[in-house]
């Protein structure tokens, strides 16, 4: 094939139709420019879009795309990066575009040899030398971008340091614009029917109208009570403060104060007032996400009520306008449902108006290098991020998390709402004299509740009994006897083993709840608990702390093993939630086993110190939480476990970033010492039998859809325990690193108990 002007250089071929490189480059540049214009740098994204596929003009690659050869070693992402860098004589500014182009398929590279092919190695090559530039005049005539980073032309001296700190984030945003634009134009040409399903959402003004109608109706039907009056005042405060300028806000409201709906009221009001594009609710646990997403979709998390609302047409935002994005959500649960397909597409780039997701999904994406994870980032611009249960942010990652939040607010028009009943101290200096860093400036966080101490007094619904915390319990039996004195009681312990051991001593019918049970069963169990409580039936529950944050259950009595004060307070939030009882008690006890080492033990030690300081007379107030977190953070040894400073800040003046290395190290949940076992779950009660899914896995007939469905039937356990189960033949490994319950072992997973294996010896260190 002769590659010259007379023959079109092809970017894509779909059946008999072809898309020229000029057309694809122009389209990608235009879409990327539109995305990046929202933060003032459309020219940078457009320039990267023009050059991103320059390597496709390589004669060998053209033979490959036309089917004249079956394979090629040409990496079409490298030539454009090399050409731009050489054309600009190796200027630092050209490195920015080189990162984007070189990584638009393989992911943002390290500058030095680290993980994967380094940018330095790529730029030392001359892959573009074989190109026919006479046929590339349209592309190569484009002017190098001229705007300043973050679209700022007049930077004050005191801003320079802050902007420099966030330079890596600016590159990620440009990268996201390029990657999403490339995907969208390719999809439009190759899969037009799929492309046409995108973007069909209600706008935020319409969602605000729906929300206001819903809240008006909810208020009209609410029973007069003290807690409902307080919730109304919190709602009004959120709406009033939403009119203030964008930035950081805090919502410090005790559990049961209506944060889920009030925070959404703030976000919608703020979005309409300040022309924000979307609302992103970020939650630590998937168990809370499922509940919160149902509330936003349907106006309730109760299955019976949801069915009634759907039948009557009285839902809130609707399933089509709320993207629920986490590892356990099955986008294929209803076959080829158009709504689920649209949600699946939206999960790729977060273009939905309302997104409910996890800390893991958001922050690992913000520090990721891979194109699929970064694709969504540009849709964070001009958004409102609600961080629910903000105290759950992992301390070892706090330096990088607070840095990126400051960057989103300062440089990309994001408003961040920090929600918690136990607000952590993340402003000013954080840590000890040995290990510390600067958090969010205190004067930049606007509190929505002006008098949190007064609100805490008004919403006090439980008394704290600490008699059992003065001395360590001798055994679990003494606690089991105490629990049996109550008809409705919840006991929260620290580890899976503690949960199993205590549950064995309880009467028949006592519910066991831990992450040794698969997500599918846990969801059913939580629904069952709510139903029994609603019907005022006898119910005793032994659980790990997975029920602690945000799970909307309401017990008259709660027992909590000694833990961090925030955990004790969150457990108290499962007690007398509606404030209907005159006497409701949370018992704090010192269990007969040791608290697991590390941060859990540090938190428990600080709580113990506070108990002794105040002679075991504690009231759960914002001031006490502040004191707790200051002491707790002084015990933390490392706030930068993934080495954010080393990879993103050390040589930023030379544009030498180690994107891939940081990405490989950035895991909020450390899975390096545990593995996933896919279990057999059969429940006649719920009409579930997943055997056909396990059979597909064993025959290696797998795809992403299968793994998404199987995630609902998975349990994570330590790798050494997995090795023991493999030796015993109780699990199989049909593919490397994929573990599944053996077909002839019907007792490995037992409904009501979860994964049961005598070989499990170390799972006591697993808290959920």
XYZ file of C-alpha atoms in Angstrom:
768
model
C 0.000 0.000 0.000
C 1.285 3.443 -0.884
C 0.655 5.935 1.893
C 0.338 9.370 0.247
C -2.133 12.181 -0.395
C -4.068 10.154 -2.927
C -5.011 7.537 -0.366
C -6.918 8.400 2.785
C -5.113 7.669 6.047
C -7.592 5.628 8.067
C -8.230 5.795 11.806
C -11.153 3.311 12.018
C -12.953 0.895 9.731
C -16.502 -0.249 10.411
C -17.673 -2.787 7.819
C -17.348 -0.975 4.490
C -17.126 2.476 6.048
C -13.875 4.124 7.097
C -13.106 7.164 9.210
C -10.086 9.169 8.184
C -7.370 10.111 10.636
C -8.053 13.793 9.941
C -11.739 13.377 10.787
C -11.149 11.384 13.975
C -8.419 13.778 15.129
C -10.632 16.820 14.458
C -13.622 15.284 16.247
C -11.552 14.223 19.239
C -9.976 17.669 19.436
C -13.364 19.389 19.332
C -14.913 17.195 22.025
C -11.830 17.409 24.254
C -11.745 21.191 23.802
C -15.352 21.470 24.940
C -14.618 19.380 28.034
C -11.472 21.314 29.031
C -13.009 24.712 28.339
C -14.849 24.294 31.636
C -11.537 24.958 33.418
C -10.092 27.373 30.854
C -7.756 25.055 28.936
C -9.644 23.921 25.848
C -6.591 24.624 23.665
C -4.428 22.108 25.548
C -6.958 19.303 25.281
C -7.659 20.122 21.623
C -3.966 20.059 20.756
C -3.574 16.628 22.370
C -6.679 15.490 20.484
C -5.200 16.498 17.136
C -1.960 14.575 17.700
C -3.076 11.631 19.844
C -3.360 9.128 16.965
C -0.559 10.480 14.757
C 1.128 7.068 14.908
C -1.774 5.532 12.985
C -0.275 7.149 9.890
C 2.585 4.653 10.089
C 2.480 2.624 6.827
C 2.632 -0.675 8.721
C -0.262 0.343 10.980
C -2.284 1.302 7.900
C -1.709 -2.154 6.469
C -2.900 -3.614 9.770
C -6.123 -1.564 9.983
C -6.931 -2.430 6.352
C -6.465 -6.140 7.050
C -3.434 -6.540 4.801
C -1.404 -7.923 7.712
C -2.718 -9.818 10.746
C -0.703 -8.043 13.458
C 1.678 -5.166 14.039
C 4.239 -4.127 16.604
C 3.554 -0.429 15.976
C 2.523 1.462 19.119
C 0.459 4.233 17.584
C 0.364 6.254 20.827
C 4.084 7.038 20.850
C 4.640 8.918 17.596
C 2.455 11.900 18.444
C 4.143 12.353 21.831
C 7.596 12.213 20.222
C 6.674 14.570 17.380
C 5.173 17.235 19.677
C 8.137 17.045 22.051
C 10.691 17.383 19.228
C 8.688 20.106 17.473
C 8.784 22.176 20.688
C 12.513 21.515 21.135
C 12.029 19.540 24.314
C 10.388 22.329 26.314
C 8.892 21.381 29.669
C 5.476 22.475 28.406
C 5.699 19.901 25.616
C 6.150 17.191 28.236
C 2.597 17.882 29.401
C 1.132 17.004 26.011
C 3.542 14.082 25.688
C 2.177 12.522 28.897
C -1.369 12.779 27.533
C -0.691 11.341 24.086
C 1.748 8.603 25.117
C -0.699 7.372 27.742
C -4.051 7.688 25.995
C -4.299 3.892 25.649
C -1.701 2.381 27.994
C -2.274 4.902 30.799
C -0.334 7.882 32.100
C 3.317 6.780 32.204
C 6.070 7.291 34.742
C 8.687 9.768 33.601
C 11.510 7.514 34.798
C 11.701 3.761 34.659
C 9.187 2.638 37.211
C 6.085 0.733 36.301
C 5.643 0.138 32.582
C 7.327 1.938 29.688
C 8.651 5.319 30.868
C 7.963 8.589 29.088
C 11.688 9.272 28.917
C 12.212 5.989 27.052
C 9.333 6.742 24.682
C 10.622 10.234 23.876
C 14.109 8.937 23.106
C 12.654 6.991 20.153
C 11.860 8.370 16.702
C 8.721 6.410 15.781
C 7.361 9.381 13.813
C 10.299 9.469 11.357
C 8.606 7.092 8.879
C 5.424 9.171 8.567
C 4.449 10.963 5.373
C 3.988 14.494 6.708
C 2.695 15.768 3.380
C -0.437 13.742 4.133
C -0.612 15.090 7.698
C -0.625 18.820 7.021
C -4.008 19.463 8.666
C -2.904 17.842 11.895
C 0.649 19.157 11.977
C -0.398 22.750 11.275
C -2.063 23.086 14.660
C -0.664 25.732 17.018
C 0.779 24.825 20.393
C -1.536 25.842 23.286
C -1.107 29.272 24.824
C -3.346 29.406 27.912
C -1.893 29.122 31.391
C -2.548 26.054 33.563
C -5.960 26.076 35.255
C -6.948 28.856 32.838
C -5.343 31.404 35.184
C -3.621 34.358 33.542
C -2.940 36.436 36.646
C -1.537 34.285 39.434
C -0.732 35.929 42.765
C 2.392 34.903 44.637
C 0.433 33.206 47.405
C -1.458 31.156 44.812
C 1.642 29.913 43.015
C 2.553 27.263 45.593
C -1.013 25.952 45.716
C -1.290 25.751 41.931
C 2.052 23.990 41.710
C 0.882 21.425 44.256
C -2.106 20.616 42.040
C -0.232 20.499 38.717
C -0.493 16.706 38.527
C -4.269 17.034 38.899
C -4.392 19.487 35.991
C -2.575 16.964 33.778
C -5.011 14.251 34.881
C -7.960 16.469 33.974
C -6.545 17.144 30.497
C -5.875 13.426 30.142
C -9.460 12.635 31.109
C -10.765 15.096 28.494
C -8.640 13.466 25.794
C -9.462 9.884 26.740
C -13.218 10.448 26.994
C -13.284 12.417 23.742
C -11.368 9.648 21.966
C -13.725 6.961 23.307
C -16.856 8.936 22.465
C -15.885 9.713 18.873
C -14.748 6.144 18.262
C -17.979 4.826 19.741
C -20.043 7.228 17.636
C -18.436 5.834 14.481
C -18.126 2.173 15.433
C -21.257 1.672 17.614
C -23.728 4.414 16.749
C -26.717 2.731 18.452
C -24.791 2.495 21.720
C -23.661 6.096 21.357
C -27.224 7.353 20.940
C -28.183 5.976 24.373
C -25.861 8.400 26.157
C -26.788 11.593 27.935
C -30.566 11.250 28.240
C -30.958 12.614 31.749
C -33.118 15.151 33.527
C -31.231 18.356 34.370
C -30.583 19.421 37.956
C -33.325 22.068 37.883
C -35.863 19.365 37.048
C -34.458 17.111 39.774
C -34.678 19.994 42.248
C -38.337 20.482 41.326
C -38.982 16.770 41.934
C -37.089 16.902 45.219
C -38.989 19.947 46.473
C -42.330 18.280 45.691
C -41.187 15.102 47.411
C -40.026 16.930 50.556
C -43.211 19.017 50.700
C -45.298 15.837 50.597
C -43.011 14.091 53.105
C -43.277 17.005 55.511
C -47.060 17.150 55.185
C -47.371 13.454 56.066
C -44.737 13.385 58.839
C -45.895 12.772 62.402
C -45.244 15.767 64.687
C -42.224 14.944 66.820
C -39.114 16.538 68.231
C -36.785 14.687 65.857
C -38.861 15.700 62.814
C -38.750 19.340 63.890
C -34.985 19.087 64.182
C -34.720 17.466 60.753
C -36.785 20.320 59.326
C -34.424 22.888 60.859
C -31.388 21.047 59.450
C -33.042 20.975 56.021
C -33.718 24.713 56.145
C -30.140 25.455 57.227
C -28.833 23.429 54.266
C -31.007 25.357 51.827
C -29.969 28.723 53.263
C -26.217 28.025 53.288
C -26.413 26.593 49.752
C -26.695 30.156 48.440
C -23.190 30.994 49.718
C -20.218 30.926 47.293
C -18.739 27.518 46.307
C -16.008 25.953 48.421
C -15.767 23.656 51.430
C -18.812 23.161 53.660
C -19.362 20.929 56.676
C -22.613 19.325 57.800
C -22.187 18.299 61.416
C -25.451 16.554 62.305
C -25.974 13.714 64.799
C -27.045 10.338 63.433
C -30.732 10.318 62.592
C -30.746 14.053 61.841
C -31.665 13.546 58.200
C -28.253 14.019 56.534
C -29.130 11.904 53.472
C -31.963 14.161 52.303
C -30.686 17.443 53.780
C -27.291 17.103 52.079
C -29.087 16.509 48.776
C -31.234 19.601 49.416
C -28.032 21.625 49.877
C -26.495 20.163 46.725
C -29.518 20.821 44.491
C -29.993 24.371 45.769
C -26.269 25.080 45.411
C -26.141 23.521 41.947
C -28.991 25.602 40.561
C -27.713 28.790 42.218
C -24.103 28.373 41.036
C -24.626 26.463 37.763
C -23.014 23.224 38.890
C -23.228 20.205 36.609
C -23.707 17.155 38.817
C -23.915 15.849 42.360
C -21.637 13.054 43.559
C -22.457 11.315 46.834
C -19.388 9.452 48.130
C -19.852 6.774 50.797
C -17.374 4.449 52.555
C -19.318 1.155 52.383
C -21.355 -0.563 49.686
C -23.936 -1.562 52.287
C -24.744 2.126 52.774
C -24.576 2.906 49.061
C -27.355 0.474 48.192
C -29.570 2.045 50.842
C -28.746 5.656 49.874
C -29.152 5.008 46.151
C -32.629 3.569 46.742
C -33.630 6.696 48.667
C -32.502 8.956 45.807
C -34.038 6.759 43.120
C -37.367 5.960 44.746
C -37.708 8.073 47.895
C -37.371 5.059 50.216
C -35.023 2.175 50.957
C -37.845 -0.144 52.043
C -38.638 -2.733 49.350
C -42.369 -2.801 50.088
C -42.576 0.978 50.007
C -40.490 1.113 46.807
C -42.884 -1.227 44.983
C -45.795 0.902 46.127
C -44.125 4.119 44.969
C -43.234 2.674 41.565
C -46.817 1.452 41.103
C -48.234 4.858 42.051
C -45.577 6.821 40.152
C -44.446 8.707 43.272
C -40.696 8.065 43.081
C -37.961 10.654 43.612
C -35.279 11.037 40.887
C -35.880 7.718 39.154
C -33.469 4.922 38.366
C -32.484 6.539 35.063
C -31.078 9.687 36.732
C -29.075 8.083 39.550
C -25.890 6.195 38.772
C -25.044 3.653 41.461
C -21.383 2.879 40.847
C -19.567 0.361 43.033
C -18.018 -3.075 42.688
C -21.169 -5.001 43.689
C -23.665 -3.272 41.403
C -24.833 -5.596 38.611
C -25.528 -3.616 35.441
C -26.788 -6.792 33.753
C -29.233 -7.986 36.399
C -32.269 -7.328 34.196
C -30.808 -8.499 30.903
C -30.728 -5.833 28.206
C -32.738 -3.249 30.154
C -32.279 0.129 28.453
C -32.038 1.967 31.772
C -29.320 -0.361 33.045
C -27.469 -0.139 29.737
C -27.539 3.642 29.981
C -26.273 3.420 33.549
C -23.533 1.070 32.420
C -22.462 3.610 29.806
C -22.602 6.421 32.357
C -20.377 4.425 34.717
C -17.631 4.819 32.114
C -17.504 8.623 32.301
C -19.889 9.771 35.064
C -22.137 11.979 32.938
C -25.220 11.268 35.100
C -26.675 14.176 37.098
C -26.566 12.213 40.394
C -23.880 9.651 41.208
C -23.692 7.486 44.320
C -20.288 5.871 44.684
C -17.569 4.807 47.123
C -14.466 6.431 48.576
C -12.490 3.740 46.770
C -14.030 4.498 43.378
C -13.554 8.275 43.648
C -10.113 8.595 45.195
C -8.460 5.659 43.461
C -9.654 7.184 40.175
C -8.179 10.574 41.120
C -4.771 8.968 41.627
C -5.033 6.330 38.912
C -3.013 6.175 35.719
C -5.244 3.928 33.598
C -7.460 5.463 30.942
C -10.630 3.632 31.979
C -10.385 4.930 35.567
C -9.350 8.474 34.595
C -11.963 8.880 31.872
C -14.561 10.192 34.346
C -12.381 12.824 36.024
C -13.258 15.803 33.819
C -16.886 15.340 34.840
C -15.884 16.245 38.393
C -15.327 19.819 37.222
C -18.066 22.182 38.464
C -19.634 19.396 40.505
C -20.737 19.069 44.117
C -19.054 16.246 46.013
C -20.776 15.100 49.204
C -18.377 13.110 51.364
C -20.632 11.116 53.668
C -19.138 9.698 56.876
C -15.999 11.721 56.221
C -14.402 10.343 59.403
C -13.948 7.051 57.522
C -11.263 8.467 55.201
C -8.165 6.298 55.821
C -5.512 8.262 57.779
C -2.598 6.754 55.791
C -4.018 8.397 52.651
C -5.213 11.616 54.248
C -2.400 13.836 52.959
C -3.061 13.005 49.310
C -6.865 13.008 49.723
C -7.014 16.438 51.341
C -4.543 17.766 48.782
C -6.652 16.627 45.842
C -9.831 17.968 47.472
C -8.167 21.368 47.887
C -7.148 21.198 44.240
C -10.651 20.352 43.041
C -12.111 23.256 45.009
C -9.440 25.834 44.171
C -8.828 25.000 40.528
C -11.861 23.142 39.145
C -14.957 24.784 40.586
C -15.887 21.896 42.867
C -17.865 22.349 46.069
C -17.143 19.744 48.763
C -19.615 19.012 51.547
C -18.082 17.154 54.498
C -20.840 15.171 56.230
C -20.619 13.322 59.516
C -22.128 12.944 62.931
C -18.524 12.762 64.167
C -16.638 15.419 62.212
C -12.889 14.709 62.213
C -10.349 17.496 62.738
C -8.983 17.825 59.205
C -8.243 21.534 59.305
C -4.948 23.238 60.148
C -1.968 21.157 61.252
C -2.766 17.435 61.456
C -0.618 14.923 63.333
C 2.221 15.105 65.845
C 5.550 16.911 66.046
C 7.123 13.857 64.386
C 4.647 13.304 61.544
C 2.320 16.076 60.400
C 0.945 17.953 57.410
C -1.409 20.837 56.712
C -5.029 19.922 56.101
C -7.798 22.188 54.852
C -7.456 25.797 56.082
C -9.939 26.176 58.939
C -11.290 29.488 57.677
C -12.151 27.936 54.291
C -14.735 25.471 55.683
C -18.228 26.943 56.068
C -20.283 25.150 58.739
C -23.923 24.670 57.758
C -24.959 24.148 61.381
C -24.021 27.235 63.373
C -24.350 25.597 66.803
C -23.457 21.882 66.524
C -23.096 21.556 70.313
C -26.629 22.822 70.836
C -27.935 20.523 68.090
C -26.165 17.560 69.729
C -27.950 18.309 73.002
C -31.319 18.599 71.247
C -30.880 15.275 69.443
C -29.474 13.314 72.391
C -31.493 10.095 72.326
C -29.367 7.605 74.243
C -27.509 7.293 77.502
C -23.981 5.892 77.436
C -23.332 3.119 79.968
C -19.601 2.479 80.427
C -19.627 0.174 83.444
C -18.588 -2.819 81.304
C -15.657 -0.798 79.904
C -13.923 -0.358 83.250
C -12.568 -3.911 83.279
C -12.015 -6.443 80.512
C -14.729 -9.107 80.308
C -13.491 -12.539 81.351
C -15.312 -14.391 78.546
C -18.019 -14.053 75.879
C -20.555 -16.051 77.908
C -20.980 -13.263 80.432
C -21.803 -10.871 77.585
C -24.164 -13.367 75.941
C -26.057 -13.674 79.234
C -26.351 -9.910 79.424
C -27.646 -9.663 75.828
C -30.326 -12.270 76.515
C -31.918 -9.880 78.994
C -33.220 -7.838 76.037
C -35.788 -8.807 73.399
C -34.418 -6.352 70.824
C -30.678 -5.792 70.982
C -27.756 -5.169 68.642
C -24.200 -6.069 69.650
C -21.296 -4.803 67.522
C -17.878 -6.428 67.933
C -14.482 -5.775 66.380
C -13.707 -8.877 64.317
C -15.310 -11.676 62.334
C -14.033 -14.251 64.813
C -15.460 -12.351 67.773
C -18.774 -12.189 65.910
C -18.804 -15.941 65.236
C -17.702 -16.880 68.775
C -20.300 -14.707 70.490
C -23.063 -15.775 68.112
C -22.474 -19.451 68.991
C -23.413 -18.684 72.590
C -26.657 -16.948 71.736
C -30.159 -18.505 71.538
C -31.504 -19.920 68.273
C -32.840 -17.214 66.007
C -30.075 -14.729 66.830
C -28.862 -13.096 63.616
C -25.203 -13.209 62.667
C -23.880 -10.493 60.344
C -20.338 -10.107 59.007
C -18.411 -9.904 55.747
C -17.887 -13.677 55.881
C -21.376 -13.508 54.370
C -21.649 -12.501 50.727
C -23.099 -9.066 49.803
C -26.273 -10.645 48.403
C -27.086 -12.328 51.709
C -26.067 -9.309 53.789
C -28.554 -7.154 51.881
C -31.342 -9.647 52.574
C -30.360 -9.934 56.245
C -30.409 -6.156 56.753
C -33.860 -5.996 55.135
C -35.013 -8.790 57.469
C -33.689 -6.890 60.499
C -35.593 -3.771 59.481
C -38.790 -5.763 58.983
C -38.574 -7.396 62.418
C -37.881 -4.069 64.102
C -40.782 -2.466 62.272
C -43.091 -5.265 63.424
C -41.740 -5.041 66.991
C -40.665 -8.695 66.931
C -38.016 -10.175 69.168
C -34.636 -9.803 67.464
C -31.039 -10.105 68.602
C -28.175 -9.311 66.213
C -24.446 -9.973 66.583
C -22.545 -7.976 63.964
C -19.188 -6.595 62.991
C -19.006 -2.846 62.414
C -20.384 -3.111 58.872
C -23.772 -1.929 60.269
C -22.219 1.053 61.966
C -22.236 3.821 59.370
C -25.451 4.840 57.697
C -27.361 1.550 57.867
C -30.829 2.721 58.805
C -31.744 0.388 61.661
C -33.237 1.401 64.989
C -32.701 -0.703 68.155
C -33.734 0.215 71.689
C -30.477 -1.229 73.078
C -27.001 -1.400 71.516
C -23.808 -2.951 72.873
C -20.475 -1.808 71.392
C -17.040 -3.318 71.958
C -14.464 -0.718 72.960
C -13.324 1.106 69.813
C -12.534 4.542 68.460
C -14.945 7.174 69.737
C -16.288 7.781 66.229
C -17.197 4.086 65.989
C -18.900 4.190 69.378
C -20.903 7.223 68.256
C -21.843 5.601 64.955
C -23.012 2.512 66.837
C -25.094 4.787 69.055
C -26.731 6.002 65.863
C -28.350 2.567 65.509
C -30.089 3.104 68.861
C -33.377 5.011 69.304
C -32.816 6.551 65.881
C -36.292 8.104 65.710
C -36.160 9.369 69.302
C -39.423 7.653 70.230
C -38.131 5.921 73.379
C -37.757 7.520 76.798
C -34.978 5.142 77.823
C -32.445 3.877 75.297
C -28.967 2.731 76.254
C -25.662 2.115 74.491
C -23.414 -0.177 76.544
C -19.677 0.107 75.870
C -17.776 -3.016 76.923
C -14.150 -4.103 76.983
C -14.206 -7.494 75.178
C -12.297 -10.562 76.348
C -10.148 -10.474 73.182
C -7.553 -7.928 72.116
C -8.406 -5.137 69.708
C -6.631 -5.836 66.378
C -3.297 -3.999 66.127
C -2.782 -0.871 64.051
C -5.222 1.993 63.667
C -8.099 0.107 65.312
C -6.080 -0.331 68.485
C -4.876 3.277 68.412
C -8.496 4.447 68.217
C -9.574 2.205 71.085
C -6.612 3.381 73.178
C -7.573 7.027 72.699
C -11.166 6.257 73.706
C -9.890 4.459 76.797
C -7.749 7.501 77.654
C -10.789 9.791 77.330
C -12.906 7.463 79.473
C -10.290 7.582 82.216
C -9.805 11.351 81.843
C -13.512 12.012 82.292
C -13.979 9.245 84.892
C -16.105 7.136 82.552
C -18.727 9.891 82.201
C -18.841 10.724 78.490
C -21.356 12.661 76.446
C -21.144 12.300 72.681
C -20.627 15.896 71.577
C -18.776 17.627 68.697
C -16.203 19.031 71.134
C -15.404 15.551 72.406
C -15.057 14.238 68.834
C -12.654 17.078 68.080
C -10.556 16.205 71.112
C -10.625 12.534 70.131
C -9.430 13.103 66.555
C -6.634 15.471 67.583
C -5.318 12.797 69.969
C -5.933 10.012 67.453
C -4.068 11.719 64.604
C -1.101 12.276 66.936
C -0.811 8.490 67.175
C -0.803 7.960 63.388
C 2.660 7.124 62.067
C 2.158 7.832 58.367
C -0.276 10.058 56.458
C 1.288 9.369 53.050
C 1.437 5.601 52.632
C 1.249 5.688 48.778
C 4.167 8.201 48.642
C 2.216 10.995 46.994
C 4.933 13.538 47.827
C 7.678 11.410 46.307
C 5.862 10.604 43.056
C 3.913 13.835 42.381
C 5.739 16.618 44.225
C 9.459 15.816 44.363
C 10.337 16.829 40.797
C 7.210 18.617 39.641
C 9.261 21.665 38.583
C 10.841 19.445 35.935
C 7.489 17.850 34.981
C 8.822 14.482 36.077
C 5.823 12.646 37.490
C 5.636 8.954 38.377
C 1.961 8.520 37.504
C 2.023 4.751 37.072
C 4.010 4.079 40.234
C 1.580 6.084 42.382
C -1.362 4.372 40.696
C 0.055 0.939 41.497
C 0.524 1.938 45.138
C -2.808 3.691 45.639
C -5.255 1.203 47.152
C -7.493 2.449 49.957
C -8.271 -1.198 50.706
C -5.131 -3.309 50.801
C -5.979 -6.543 48.988
C -2.393 -7.724 48.709
C -2.841 -10.218 51.563
C -6.341 -11.414 50.779
C -8.179 -13.059 47.929
C -11.760 -13.425 46.765
C -13.644 -16.709 46.991
C -16.818 -17.037 44.912
C -19.262 -19.073 46.959
C -22.354 -21.134 46.294
C -25.444 -19.347 47.611
C -28.815 -21.072 47.429
C -31.820 -19.537 49.152
C -35.321 -20.847 48.601
C -36.630 -17.958 50.695
C -35.239 -15.340 48.304
C -35.396 -17.476 45.152
C -31.642 -17.400 44.554
C -29.402 -20.134 43.172
C -26.089 -19.042 41.659
C -24.786 -22.496 40.674
C -24.990 -21.694 36.948
C -22.700 -18.689 37.519
C -20.113 -20.857 39.276
C -20.310 -23.448 36.499
C -19.571 -20.730 33.933
C -16.562 -19.669 35.989
C -15.222 -23.218 36.240
C -15.460 -23.693 32.480
C -13.639 -20.372 32.014
C -16.599 -19.035 30.058
C -16.079 -15.638 31.629
C -16.461 -11.965 30.839
C -16.860 -8.737 32.824
C -20.599 -9.299 33.114
C -20.058 -12.607 34.880
C -17.617 -11.131 37.399
C -19.967 -8.235 38.123
C -22.771 -10.699 38.864
C -20.492 -12.928 40.905
C -19.300 -10.004 43.032
C -22.631 -10.307 44.858
C -21.576 -13.848 45.832
C -18.021 -13.249 46.998
C -16.148 -13.368 50.300
C -12.654 -12.017 50.925
C -10.338 -14.000 53.188
C -6.548 -14.056 53.806
C -4.419 -15.674 51.107
C -2.886 -18.128 53.570
C -6.391 -19.382 54.376
C -7.115 -19.702 50.667
C -4.027 -21.871 50.294
C -5.255 -24.111 53.139
C -8.702 -24.472 51.550
C -7.085 -25.334 48.204
C -5.036 -28.094 49.853
C -8.171 -29.483 51.483
C -10.012 -29.429 48.150
C -12.736 -27.178 49.521
C -12.142 -24.522 46.863
C -10.832 -24.695 43.302
C -8.721 -22.386 41.155
C -10.065 -22.703 37.585
C -7.935 -19.729 36.524
C -4.912 -18.156 38.138
C -6.018 -16.058 41.102
C -9.705 -16.994 40.699
C -11.082 -19.120 43.537
C -14.467 -20.837 43.671
C -16.207 -23.125 46.148
C -15.788 -26.785 45.202
C -19.021 -28.293 43.802
C -18.982 -31.263 46.176
C -18.480 -29.137 49.313
C -21.961 -27.968 50.239
C -20.978 -26.809 53.731
C -18.216 -24.303 52.993
C -20.769 -21.514 52.730
C -23.735 -21.701 55.098
C -26.573 -19.166 54.861
C -26.851 -17.304 58.132
C -23.188 -17.840 58.981
C -21.297 -17.236 55.769
C -18.044 -18.907 54.822
C -17.404 -21.635 57.403
C -14.108 -23.473 57.395
C -12.275 -25.084 60.285
C -9.002 -24.009 58.709
C -9.810 -20.327 59.213
C -7.391 -19.268 61.935
C -6.378 -15.704 61.110
C -9.657 -14.117 60.178
C -9.885 -12.547 63.623
C -7.837 -9.678 62.174
C -10.602 -8.913 59.703
C -12.974 -6.417 61.216
C -15.921 -6.729 58.836
